[in-house]
Tab-separated table of C-alpha atoms (C1' of nucleotides) in Angstrom:
chain	number	residue	atom	x	y	z
O	1	MET	CA	-15.284	-46.391	3.894
O	2	PRO	CA	-13.843	-49.053	6.652
O	3	PRO	CA	-13.116	-52.492	5.721
O	4	PRO	CA	-15.856	-54.947	7.032
O	5	ALA	CA	-15.866	-54.971	10.675
O	6	ASN	CA	-14.936	-58.912	12.149
O	7	PHE	CA	-14.680	-59.596	15.614
O	8	ARG	CA	-10.618	-59.710	15.104
O	9	SER	CA	-10.975	-56.313	13.791
O	10	ILE	CA	-13.068	-55.285	16.224
O	11	LYS	CA	-11.194	-56.657	19.455
O	12	ALA	CA	-8.151	-55.007	17.760
O	13	ASP	CA	-10.094	-51.352	17.896
O	14	LEU	CA	-10.650	-52.005	21.540
O	15	LEU	CA	-7.111	-53.124	22.615
O	16	ALA	CA	-6.035	-50.156	20.834
O	17	ARG	CA	-8.610	-47.806	22.504
O	18	ILE	CA	-8.163	-49.498	25.799
O	19	GLN	CA	-3.929	-49.113	25.515
O	20	GLY	CA	-4.362	-45.689	24.040
O	21	GLY	CA	-6.410	-44.540	27.274
O	22	GLU	CA	-9.604	-43.865	25.926
O	23	TRP	CA	-11.041	-46.095	28.777
O	24	PRO	CA	-8.599	-45.786	31.519
O	25	PRO	CA	-7.966	-48.700	33.930
O	26	GLY	CA	-11.231	-49.048	35.917
O	27	GLY	CA	-13.234	-47.278	33.348
O	28	ARG	CA	-16.013	-48.553	31.896
O	29	LEU	CA	-17.134	-49.606	27.944
O	30	PRO	CA	-20.113	-48.972	26.556
O	31	ASP	CA	-22.278	-52.188	26.480
O	32	GLU	CA	-22.302	-54.467	23.835
O	33	ILE	CA	-25.488	-53.069	22.071
O	34	ALA	CA	-24.298	-49.546	21.600
O	35	LEU	CA	-20.998	-51.104	20.215
O	36	ALA	CA	-22.693	-53.341	17.958
O	37	GLY	CA	-24.457	-50.456	16.564
O	38	SER	CA	-21.065	-48.124	16.291
O	39	TYR	CA	-19.455	-51.109	14.299
O	40	GLY	CA	-22.648	-52.104	12.579
O	41	VAL	CA	-22.082	-55.635	13.719
O	42	ALA	CA	-24.460	-57.756	15.243
O	43	ARG	CA	-24.366	-58.066	19.166
O	44	THR	CA	-22.850	-61.769	18.968
O	45	THR	CA	-20.127	-60.522	16.892
O	46	VAL	CA	-19.303	-57.359	19.604
O	47	ALA	CA	-19.660	-60.435	22.505
O	48	ARG	CA	-16.924	-62.543	20.893
O	49	ALA	CA	-14.782	-59.809	20.876
O	50	MET	CA	-14.781	-59.270	24.408
O	51	ARG	CA	-15.019	-62.518	25.275
O	52	GLU	CA	-11.536	-62.690	23.768
O	53	LEU	CA	-10.362	-59.619	25.572
O	54	VAL	CA	-11.692	-61.707	28.474
O	55	ASP	CA	-9.462	-64.399	28.237
O	56	ASP	CA	-6.778	-61.960	27.234
O	57	GLY	CA	-7.219	-60.710	31.118
O	58	LEU	CA	-7.551	-57.074	29.848
O	59	ILE	CA	-11.358	-56.597	30.700
O	60	GLU	CA	-13.515	-57.878	33.524
O	61	ARG	CA	-17.224	-58.124	33.139
O	62	ARG	CA	-20.060	-58.457	35.113
O	63	ARG	CA	-24.047	-58.552	34.263
O	64	ARG	CA	-25.485	-55.449	35.173
O	65	ALA	CA	-22.419	-53.699	36.336
O	66	GLY	CA	-21.165	-53.873	32.558
O	67	THR	CA	-17.567	-53.980	30.876
O	68	ARG	CA	-14.512	-52.481	33.051
O	69	VAL	CA	-10.916	-52.394	32.419
O	70	ARG	CA	-9.169	-54.147	34.849
O	71	THR	CA	-6.903	-52.199	36.779
O	72	ALA	CA	-4.023	-54.602	37.200
O	73	PRO	CA	-4.251	-56.597	34.074
O	74	VAL	CA	-4.127	-61.027	34.873
O	75	ARG	CA	-0.466	-61.490	34.024
O	76	GLN	CA	-0.021	-64.539	32.932
O	77	ALA	CA	1.972	-66.354	30.536
O	78	ARG	CA	1.475	-68.828	28.501
O	79	PHE	CA	4.452	-71.841	27.261
O	80	GLU	CA	4.456	-74.086	24.754
O	81	ILE	CA	6.417	-77.562	25.953
O	82	PRO	CA	7.356	-79.137	22.807
O	83	LEU	CA	9.108	-81.999	22.112
O	84	VAL	CA	13.265	-81.630	22.842
O	85	ARG	CA	13.229	-82.837	19.011
O	86	ASP	CA	10.959	-79.642	18.059
O	87	GLU	CA	12.657	-77.293	20.672
O	88	ILE	CA	16.037	-77.941	18.906
O	89	THR	CA	15.571	-78.256	15.755
O	90	GLU	CA	13.306	-74.984	15.343
O	91	LEU	CA	16.472	-73.299	16.771
O	92	GLY	CA	17.433	-74.401	13.653
O	93	ALA	CA	20.162	-77.144	15.060
O	94	ALA	CA	20.590	-81.155	14.255
O	95	TYR	CA	18.806	-82.995	16.974
O	96	ARG	CA	20.881	-86.303	17.762
O	97	TYR	CA	20.017	-88.804	20.952
O	98	GLN	CA	21.744	-90.602	22.923
O	99	LEU	CA	20.748	-93.644	25.581
O	100	LEU	CA	22.728	-93.620	28.249
O	101	GLY	CA	21.201	-96.072	30.292
O	102	SER	CA	18.172	-98.016	30.577
O	103	ALA	CA	17.263	-100.559	34.084
O	104	ILE	CA	14.165	-102.431	35.335
O	105	THR	CA	14.138	-101.711	39.424
O	106	GLY	CA	12.354	-100.922	42.200
O	107	ALA	CA	11.246	-97.363	42.611
O	108	PRO	CA	13.773	-95.556	45.460
O	109	THR	CA	11.627	-94.002	48.079
O	110	TRP	CA	11.998	-90.190	46.349
O	111	VAL	CA	10.863	-91.213	42.973
O	112	ALA	CA	7.945	-93.440	44.535
O	113	ALA	CA	6.989	-90.439	46.525
O	114	ARG	CA	6.875	-88.076	43.750
O	115	MET	CA	5.149	-90.584	41.988
O	116	GLY	CA	2.599	-91.674	44.483
O	117	LEU	CA	3.861	-95.331	44.309
O	118	PRO	CA	4.924	-97.812	46.938
O	119	ALA	CA	8.663	-97.838	47.727
O	120	GLY	CA	10.024	-100.739	45.489
O	121	ALA	CA	7.158	-100.531	42.731
O	122	PRO	CA	8.467	-101.669	39.662
O	123	VAL	CA	9.611	-98.857	37.149
O	124	ARG	CA	11.688	-98.569	33.714
O	125	HIS	CA	14.320	-95.990	34.619
O	126	VAL	CA	16.235	-94.253	31.462
O	127	LEU	CA	18.942	-92.056	31.613
O	128	CYS	CA	19.280	-90.076	28.088
O	129	LEU	CA	20.583	-87.368	26.217
O	130	HIS	CA	19.175	-84.747	24.089
O	131	PHE	CA	22.184	-82.686	21.230
O	132	ALA	CA	21.669	-79.672	19.408
O	133	ASP	CA	24.387	-79.755	16.846
O	134	ASP	CA	26.828	-82.016	18.534
O	135	ALA	CA	26.862	-80.153	21.752
O	136	PRO	CA	25.008	-81.273	25.034
O	137	TYR	CA	21.212	-80.037	25.534
O	138	GLN	CA	19.092	-81.318	27.575
O	139	PHE	CA	19.934	-84.540	30.258
O	140	GLU	CA	16.813	-86.735	30.916
O	141	ASP	CA	16.031	-89.295	33.944
O	142	ARG	CA	12.857	-90.569	33.454
O	143	TRP	CA	11.005	-93.314	35.216
O	144	VAL	CA	7.840	-95.351	33.798
O	145	SER	CA	5.603	-97.320	36.241
O	146	LEU	CA	5.583	-100.947	34.564
O	147	ASP	CA	2.035	-101.416	37.060
O	148	SER	CA	0.172	-98.575	34.063
O	149	VAL	CA	2.445	-98.850	31.579
O	150	PRO	CA	3.883	-102.786	31.638
O	151	ASP	CA	4.483	-101.991	28.070
O	152	ALA	CA	7.548	-99.932	28.870
O	153	ALA	CA	8.956	-103.475	30.103
O	154	ARG	CA	10.105	-104.100	26.571
O	155	ALA	CA	10.280	-100.753	24.800
O	156	ASP	CA	13.230	-99.952	22.992
O	157	PHE	CA	15.173	-96.437	23.347
O	158	GLU	CA	18.406	-96.898	21.609
O	159	THR	CA	17.101	-94.487	18.548
O	160	SER	CA	14.688	-92.135	19.942
O	161	GLY	CA	13.486	-90.830	23.550
O	162	PRO	CA	10.980	-92.165	26.089
O	163	ASN	CA	9.170	-88.756	25.549
O	164	GLU	CA	8.296	-89.822	21.946
O	165	TRP	CA	7.651	-93.443	22.779
O	166	LEU	CA	5.298	-92.650	25.655
O	167	VAL	CA	3.459	-89.507	23.418
O	168	SER	CA	2.310	-92.301	20.726
O	169	LYS	CA	1.694	-94.950	23.683
O	170	LEU	CA	-0.228	-92.990	25.732
O	171	PRO	CA	-3.543	-91.723	26.193
O	172	PHE	CA	-4.297	-88.172	26.885
O	173	SER	CA	-3.565	-87.433	30.705
O	174	ASN	CA	-3.179	-85.174	33.271
O	175	VAL	CA	0.228	-83.659	33.718
O	176	GLU	CA	1.948	-81.436	36.268
O	177	ILE	CA	4.971	-79.555	35.468
O	178	ASP	CA	7.520	-78.087	37.670
O	179	PHE	CA	10.266	-75.479	36.898
O	180	LEU	CA	13.177	-74.735	39.042
O	181	ALA	CA	16.573	-74.535	39.358
O	182	ILE	CA	19.310	-76.903	40.339
O	183	MET	CA	22.845	-77.485	41.083
O	184	ALA	CA	24.649	-79.922	38.977
O	185	ASP	CA	25.474	-83.052	40.369
O	186	PRO	CA	28.837	-84.842	39.095
O	187	ALA	CA	26.651	-87.002	36.429
O	188	GLN	CA	24.749	-84.443	34.784
O	189	ALA	CA	28.022	-81.751	34.706
O	190	ARG	CA	30.000	-84.872	32.977
O	191	HIS	CA	27.273	-85.102	30.244
O	192	LEU	CA	26.091	-81.737	30.173
O	193	ASP	CA	29.562	-80.550	30.002
O	194	CYS	CA	29.607	-78.117	32.601
O	195	ASP	CA	31.131	-78.038	36.372
O	196	ALA	CA	29.522	-79.896	39.167
O	197	GLY	CA	27.522	-76.975	41.152
O	198	ALA	CA	26.776	-74.719	37.900
O	199	ALA	CA	23.016	-73.941	38.244
O	200	LEU	CA	20.947	-75.766	35.189
O	201	PHE	CA	17.392	-74.907	34.395
O	202	CYS	CA	15.137	-77.818	35.416
O	203	ILE	CA	11.593	-79.125	34.278
O	204	GLU	CA	10.059	-81.684	36.287
O	205	ARG	CA	7.082	-83.447	34.999
O	206	ARG	CA	4.748	-85.572	36.199
O	207	THR	CA	2.086	-87.511	34.286
O	208	GLU	CA	-1.136	-89.405	35.136
O	209	TRP	CA	-4.359	-90.982	34.004
O	210	GLU	CA	-7.433	-91.967	36.055
O	211	GLY	CA	-5.579	-91.092	38.891
O	212	ARG	CA	-2.684	-93.386	38.240
O	213	SER	CA	1.214	-92.024	38.086
O	214	LEU	CA	2.660	-92.917	34.832
O	215	THR	CA	5.548	-91.029	34.564
O	216	PHE	CA	7.702	-88.549	36.286
O	217	VAL	CA	11.127	-87.177	34.652
O	218	ARG	CA	13.500	-84.836	35.417
O	219	LEU	CA	14.951	-82.569	32.303
O	220	ALA	CA	18.134	-80.662	33.206
O	221	TYR	CA	19.052	-77.904	30.714
O	222	ARG	CA	22.559	-76.928	29.858
O	223	PRO	CA	23.689	-73.725	31.767
O	224	GLY	CA	22.573	-70.845	29.723
O	225	HIS	CA	18.797	-72.190	28.599
O	226	ARG	CA	15.982	-69.304	29.022
O	227	MET	CA	12.298	-70.019	28.796
O	228	THR	CA	11.041	-67.114	27.315
O	229	THR	CA	7.520	-66.102	26.323
O	230	ARG	CA	5.687	-63.144	25.593
O	231	TYR	CA	2.605	-61.301	26.462
L	1	MET	CA	-33.470	-87.100	30.856
L	2	PRO	CA	-29.976	-85.826	30.503
L	3	PRO	CA	-29.904	-82.299	31.224
L	4	PRO	CA	-30.670	-79.858	28.288
L	5	ALA	CA	-26.865	-79.761	26.585
L	6	ASN	CA	-24.792	-76.617	26.545
L	7	PHE	CA	-21.644	-76.285	25.086
L	8	ARG	CA	-19.960	-76.757	28.665
L	9	SER	CA	-21.352	-80.172	28.691
L	10	ILE	CA	-20.627	-80.730	24.829
L	11	LYS	CA	-16.956	-79.853	25.852
L	12	ALA	CA	-16.598	-82.038	28.493
L	13	ASP	CA	-18.311	-85.188	26.764
L	14	LEU	CA	-16.230	-84.440	23.784
L	15	LEU	CA	-12.953	-84.488	26.204
L	16	ALA	CA	-13.953	-87.799	27.915
L	17	ARG	CA	-14.648	-89.489	24.547
L	18	ILE	CA	-11.301	-88.102	23.776
L	19	GLN	CA	-9.375	-89.358	27.001
L	20	GLY	CA	-11.507	-92.370	26.936
L	21	GLY	CA	-10.376	-93.697	23.517
L	22	GLU	CA	-13.300	-93.427	21.417
L	23	TRP	CA	-11.146	-91.010	19.067
L	24	PRO	CA	-7.656	-92.421	19.282
L	25	PRO	CA	-4.701	-89.597	18.306
L	26	GLY	CA	-5.095	-88.697	14.950
L	27	GLY	CA	-8.788	-89.771	14.730
L	28	ARG	CA	-11.388	-87.927	13.123
L	29	LEU	CA	-14.798	-86.966	14.971
L	30	PRO	CA	-17.428	-86.440	13.332
L	31	ASP	CA	-18.460	-83.176	11.687
L	32	GLU	CA	-20.350	-80.194	13.158
L	33	ILE	CA	-24.110	-81.124	11.604
L	34	ALA	CA	-23.775	-84.583	12.906
L	35	LEU	CA	-22.344	-84.227	16.626
L	36	ALA	CA	-25.200	-80.686	16.562
L	37	GLY	CA	-27.392	-83.597	15.731
L	38	SER	CA	-26.325	-86.126	18.195
L	39	TYR	CA	-26.201	-83.690	21.223
L	40	GLY	CA	-29.472	-81.814	20.198
L	41	VAL	CA	-28.388	-78.509	20.055
L	42	ALA	CA	-27.483	-75.945	17.091
L	43	ARG	CA	-24.453	-76.588	15.123
L	44	THR	CA	-22.937	-72.992	16.613
L	45	THR	CA	-23.224	-74.626	20.069
L	46	VAL	CA	-21.004	-77.754	18.896
L	47	ALA	CA	-18.631	-74.824	17.062
L	48	ARG	CA	-18.097	-73.243	20.561
L	49	ALA	CA	-17.039	-76.336	22.328
L	50	MET	CA	-14.573	-77.546	19.781
L	51	ARG	CA	-12.984	-74.149	19.448
L	52	GLU	CA	-11.997	-74.530	22.910
L	53	LEU	CA	-11.155	-77.377	22.684
L	54	VAL	CA	-9.065	-76.119	19.991
L	55	ASP	CA	-7.271	-73.588	21.932
L	56	ASP	CA	-6.603	-76.394	24.516
L	57	GLY	CA	-4.287	-77.904	22.570
L	58	LEU	CA	-6.320	-81.417	22.390
L	59	ILE	CA	-7.877	-81.234	18.734
L	60	GLU	CA	-7.207	-79.877	15.460
L	61	ARG	CA	-9.301	-78.618	13.037
L	62	ARG	CA	-9.143	-77.819	9.177
L	63	ARG	CA	-11.223	-77.013	6.549
L	64	ARG	CA	-12.566	-79.932	4.385
L	65	ALA	CA	-10.072	-82.318	6.858
L	66	GLY	CA	-12.203	-82.288	9.673
L	67	THR	CA	-11.411	-82.537	13.183
L	68	ARG	CA	-9.004	-84.781	14.852
L	69	VAL	CA	-7.016	-85.788	17.365
L	70	ARG	CA	-4.130	-84.337	18.062
L	71	THR	CA	-0.804	-86.942	17.851
L	72	ALA	CA	0.919	-84.624	20.399
L	73	PRO	CA	-1.597	-82.525	22.077
L	74	VAL	CA	0.203	-79.326	22.080
L	75	ARG	CA	1.663	-79.361	25.740
L	76	GLN	CA	0.937	-75.990	26.885
L	77	ALA	CA	1.319	-74.571	30.425
L	78	ARG	CA	-0.015	-71.036	31.722
L	79	PHE	CA	0.889	-69.472	34.597
L	80	GLU	CA	-0.336	-66.349	36.625
L	81	ILE	CA	2.359	-63.828	37.288
L	82	PRO	CA	1.443	-62.316	40.847
L	83	LEU	CA	2.633	-59.365	42.487
L	84	VAL	CA	4.695	-60.873	44.844
L	85	ARG	CA	2.780	-59.704	47.815
L	86	ASP	CA	0.016	-61.852	46.705
L	87	GLU	CA	2.039	-64.611	46.044
L	88	ILE	CA	3.677	-64.699	49.502
L	89	THR	CA	-0.043	-63.610	51.360
L	90	GLU	CA	-1.538	-66.853	49.072
L	91	LEU	CA	0.964	-69.012	50.966
L	92	GLY	CA	-0.551	-68.013	53.660
L	93	ALA	CA	2.616	-66.491	55.158
L	94	ALA	CA	3.237	-62.942	55.742
L	95	TYR	CA	4.464	-60.579	53.254
L	96	ARG	CA	7.342	-57.725	54.963
L	97	TYR	CA	9.241	-55.332	52.333
L	98	GLN	CA	12.954	-54.370	52.564
L	99	LEU	CA	14.637	-51.344	50.101
L	100	LEU	CA	18.009	-52.073	49.947
L	101	GLY	CA	19.243	-49.196	47.878
L	102	SER	CA	18.096	-46.978	44.973
L	103	ALA	CA	19.851	-44.763	42.816
L	104	ILE	CA	19.863	-42.352	40.301
L	105	THR	CA	22.188	-43.259	37.301
L	106	GLY	CA	23.397	-44.141	34.011
L	107	ALA	CA	22.463	-47.294	32.749
L	108	PRO	CA	25.619	-49.415	32.616
L	109	THR	CA	26.038	-51.088	29.288
L	110	TRP	CA	24.326	-54.576	30.030
L	111	VAL	CA	21.680	-53.255	31.209
L	112	ALA	CA	21.196	-50.968	28.192
L	113	ALA	CA	21.549	-53.464	25.898
L	114	ARG	CA	18.728	-55.353	27.710
L	115	MET	CA	16.391	-52.456	27.370
L	116	GLY	CA	17.510	-51.095	24.082
L	117	LEU	CA	18.542	-47.568	25.175
L	118	PRO	CA	21.999	-46.056	24.690
L	119	ALA	CA	24.569	-46.492	27.230
L	120	GLY	CA	24.356	-44.167	30.229
L	121	ALA	CA	20.642	-43.247	29.927
L	122	PRO	CA	19.061	-41.919	32.775
L	123	VAL	CA	17.598	-44.711	34.989
L	124	ARG	CA	16.052	-45.638	38.480
L	125	HIS	CA	18.201	-48.501	39.982
L	126	VAL	CA	16.204	-49.931	43.059
L	127	LEU	CA	17.578	-53.113	44.816
L	128	CYS	CA	14.753	-54.472	47.304
L	129	LEU	CA	13.821	-57.791	48.989
L	130	HIS	CA	10.694	-59.470	49.706
L	131	PHE	CA	10.077	-61.252	52.525
L	132	ALA	CA	7.475	-64.507	53.500
L	133	ASP	CA	7.274	-64.503	57.199
L	134	ASP	CA	10.389	-62.719	57.740
L	135	ALA	CA	12.510	-65.165	55.890
L	136	PRO	CA	13.740	-63.773	52.772
L	137	TYR	CA	12.150	-65.208	49.886
L	138	GLN	CA	12.731	-62.752	46.410
L	139	PHE	CA	15.378	-60.402	45.775
L	140	GLU	CA	14.608	-57.865	43.052
L	141	ASP	CA	17.082	-56.150	40.969
L	142	ARG	CA	15.121	-53.011	39.034
L	143	TRP	CA	15.943	-50.762	36.526
L	144	VAL	CA	13.282	-48.300	35.185
L	145	SER	CA	13.873	-45.533	32.130
L	146	LEU	CA	13.873	-42.426	33.399
L	147	ASP	CA	13.388	-41.324	30.024
L	148	SER	CA	10.100	-43.394	29.130
L	149	VAL	CA	8.885	-43.017	32.991
L	150	PRO	CA	10.188	-39.277	34.338
L	151	ASP	CA	7.903	-39.697	37.418
L	152	ALA	CA	9.844	-43.004	38.949
L	153	ALA	CA	12.593	-40.240	39.686
L	154	ARG	CA	10.609	-39.323	42.465
L	155	ALA	CA	8.952	-42.137	43.254
L	156	ASP	CA	9.305	-43.673	47.060
L	157	PHE	CA	9.666	-46.849	47.326
L	158	GLU	CA	10.554	-46.713	50.964
L	159	THR	CA	7.344	-49.168	51.770
L	160	SER	CA	6.033	-50.541	48.854
L	161	GLY	CA	8.368	-52.399	45.970
L	162	PRO	CA	8.362	-50.762	42.286
L	163	ASN	CA	6.343	-53.421	41.214
L	164	GLU	CA	3.208	-51.891	42.687
L	165	TRP	CA	3.748	-48.401	41.780
L	166	LEU	CA	5.027	-49.561	38.418
L	167	VAL	CA	1.779	-51.730	38.175
L	168	SER	CA	-0.919	-48.348	39.083
L	169	LYS	CA	1.157	-46.356	37.321
L	170	LEU	CA	2.066	-47.681	33.684
L	171	PRO	CA	-0.395	-48.190	30.742
L	172	PHE	CA	-0.893	-51.637	29.211
L	173	SER	CA	2.166	-52.688	27.643
L	174	ASN	CA	4.125	-55.621	26.581
L	175	VAL	CA	6.058	-57.952	28.205
L	176	GLU	CA	8.766	-60.170	27.493
L	177	ILE	CA	9.649	-62.811	30.434
L	178	ASP	CA	12.572	-65.191	30.629
L	179	PHE	CA	13.016	-68.237	33.074
L	180	LEU	CA	16.367	-69.260	33.771
L	181	ALA	CA	18.957	-70.554	36.913
L	182	ILE	CA	21.344	-68.852	38.006
L	183	MET	CA	24.349	-69.261	40.450
L	184	ALA	CA	23.787	-66.652	43.479
L	185	ASP	CA	26.057	-63.951	43.728
L	186	PRO	CA	27.352	-62.558	46.966
L	187	ALA	CA	24.904	-59.982	47.173
L	188	GLN	CA	22.154	-62.394	46.826
L	189	ALA	CA	23.505	-64.900	48.820
L	190	ARG	CA	23.768	-62.439	51.700
L	191	HIS	CA	20.095	-60.859	50.976
L	192	LEU	CA	18.691	-64.552	50.310
L	193	ASP	CA	20.616	-66.307	53.263
L	194	CYS	CA	22.455	-68.815	51.243
L	195	ASP	CA	25.734	-69.653	49.917
L	196	ALA	CA	27.061	-67.601	47.110
L	197	GLY	CA	27.335	-70.187	44.129
L	198	ALA	CA	23.720	-71.782	45.016
L	199	ALA	CA	20.937	-72.054	42.038
L	200	LEU	CA	18.280	-69.701	42.295
L	201	PHE	CA	15.349	-69.908	39.998
L	202	CYS	CA	15.361	-66.352	38.511
L	203	ILE	CA	12.613	-64.399	36.289
L	204	GLU	CA	13.979	-61.493	34.133
L	205	ARG	CA	11.273	-59.459	32.826
L	206	ARG	CA	11.316	-56.387	30.159
L	207	THR	CA	8.377	-54.326	30.005
L	208	GLU	CA	7.849	-52.019	27.101
L	209	TRP	CA	5.145	-49.788	25.584
L	210	GLU	CA	4.777	-48.225	22.301
L	211	GLY	CA	8.643	-49.451	20.926
L	212	ARG	CA	10.001	-47.626	24.671
L	213	SER	CA	11.665	-50.116	27.324
L	214	LEU	CA	9.845	-49.343	30.669
L	215	THR	CA	11.664	-51.432	32.913
L	216	PHE	CA	13.522	-54.229	33.361
L	217	VAL	CA	13.670	-56.470	36.407
L	218	ARG	CA	15.437	-59.817	37.491
L	219	LEU	CA	13.910	-61.865	40.057
L	220	ALA	CA	15.976	-64.077	42.196
L	221	TYR	CA	13.998	-66.633	44.336
L	222	ARG	CA	15.546	-68.186	46.892
L	223	PRO	CA	16.639	-71.249	46.981
L	224	GLY	CA	14.511	-74.481	46.292
L	225	HIS	CA	11.921	-72.419	44.815
L	226	ARG	CA	9.402	-74.003	42.341
L	227	MET	CA	6.842	-72.575	39.789
L	228	THR	CA	4.253	-74.950	39.844
L	229	THR	CA	1.155	-75.553	37.324
L	230	ARG	CA	-0.779	-77.885	36.132
L	231	TYR	CA	-2.501	-79.111	32.458
U	1	DG	C1'	-36.979	-53.781	38.866
U	2	DA	C1'	-33.981	-53.363	35.467
U	3	DG	C1'	-29.902	-53.440	32.713
U	4	DT	C1'	-26.185	-56.077	31.267
U	5	DG	C1'	-23.689	-59.783	29.730
U	6	DG	C1'	-23.782	-65.453	28.687
U	7	DT	C1'	-25.679	-68.123	25.826
U	8	DC	C1'	-28.601	-70.653	22.460
U	9	DT	C1'	-31.228	-70.686	17.469
U	10	DA	C1'	-31.800	-71.254	12.606
U	11	DG	C1'	-30.064	-69.627	9.070
U	12	DA	C1'	-26.881	-68.389	5.619
U	13	DC	C1'	-22.816	-67.060	3.160
U	14	DC	C1'	-17.621	-67.696	2.475
U	15	DA	C1'	-12.824	-69.388	2.752
U	16	DC	C1'	-10.459	-73.437	2.746
U	17	DG	C1'	-8.241	-77.334	0.447
U	18	DC	C1'	-8.781	-82.341	-0.579
U	19	DC	C1'	-10.534	-84.843	-4.451
N	1	DG	C1'	-16.781	-79.243	-7.301
N	2	DC	C1'	-17.535	-79.877	-2.646
N	3	DG	C1'	-17.295	-81.176	2.033
N	4	DT	C1'	-15.845	-78.986	6.110
N	5	DG	C1'	-15.300	-75.423	9.288
N	6	DG	C1'	-15.440	-70.328	10.230
N	7	DT	C1'	-17.736	-66.269	10.636
N	8	DC	C1'	-22.042	-63.336	11.164
N	9	DT	C1'	-27.207	-62.437	11.615
N	10	DA	C1'	-31.412	-60.966	14.067
N	11	DG	C1'	-33.623	-62.331	17.415
N	12	DA	C1'	-34.724	-64.786	21.812
N	13	DC	C1'	-34.659	-66.076	26.798
N	14	DC	C1'	-32.483	-65.926	30.929
N	15	DA	C1'	-29.202	-65.122	34.859
N	16	DC	C1'	-27.248	-62.034	37.472
N	17	DT	C1'	-26.538	-58.252	40.421
N	18	DC	C1'	-27.150	-53.317	40.973
N	19	DC	C1'	-30.277	-49.845	42.133
DNA sequence: GAGTGGTCTAGACCACGCC
DNA sequence: GCGTGGTCTAGACCACTCC
């Protein structure tokens, strides 16, 4: 006798049958009532299993038309973006932080444009470096709007990075992330211990809250860094 | 009179109250029964709204301990990985494809290692280029295992790329994706119309089914390419 | 019109993990 | 122990959309 069916086991079974070819791409699955009967569960339980398969991009459902296997499954990747500290300790390496420099200044035009601020708006600019086992791992170039986050003027970034300070300080906010490749400029090369011109994987992140830019950061990883995921 | 509460409006309301600071990071939300009472809905409905907030990384729930706002919200980004053709047409550009070369050969060691095949295993190797409005957009270096996908030996990649052929041909499969930065080698530079050594954003994707590698591809984007998302 | 999915209800039992 | 979340049930009504 099979173990009592729950939505997880039903989801797994449906997935296996799709992957096994029982319902080919474009093919139609039985409706909820039929499946509920065959699994011996309530219709709601089948519905939950199928809803998760929709979220996973494997099937499509339309009223009256039924449930079909997607012909081209939605290829989507999901990344977690942890704090650098966690990213490094999860690699099994020791985390170390170093402040390279900090200043209160007017936003240069490219930063102002990126943050949607007037040029010259007051910002706290921080340069710092994150190490994994004493090897440079990530170079951080951070700009914080002092109009939106005035406390950043007095924050001390000597012992821990601005990201950790901001996370504890800021409300939940909207974030825009870009992933790109850049050529190491001389400063990045010096701090990341590589040649100028090396290809670096780079994350740019802009954080806003209620329409106001809070912070913009450019994170340049050491050469060879990869961001990996599965689906 | 407010519209009848459903799980979406409840989710939106909880989100607004979290973002508005009613429950600060680390703070505890009322339990399901209390919320159900205040919204005038069944407990199940509140549970669904909260389950989605958990999925979104905003709250954490533990039995007996209750529901709390995450101190460091799970920063997760979700990308859709469309076919290059769709990626380009959604930019409003015309898509064009060009086959650069194709051969049936033995897998070189680095490819064999990456795909988990014995060195020299038979593979179809395809080089091609995807254009946006006649400007090179993406350079594709594709390897397909002929042991796992024998039909690839006879496929014609003259008019459309191997990705589109594979998507229609292969069953649902497991995929591992890496994002990285590379320096353009001479061939990439020539085809992408840039200098050798330029920093290129690059995707590597390995696809397997039932433990067998089907295909490995390296996609190099033209200089300046960004992958963007919001959350 | 009728079949299918989408959601809600009211209640129940269980699992986990603080106390 | 006992409070909290996790899940399931049986039923209901509605919304959509294909026929």
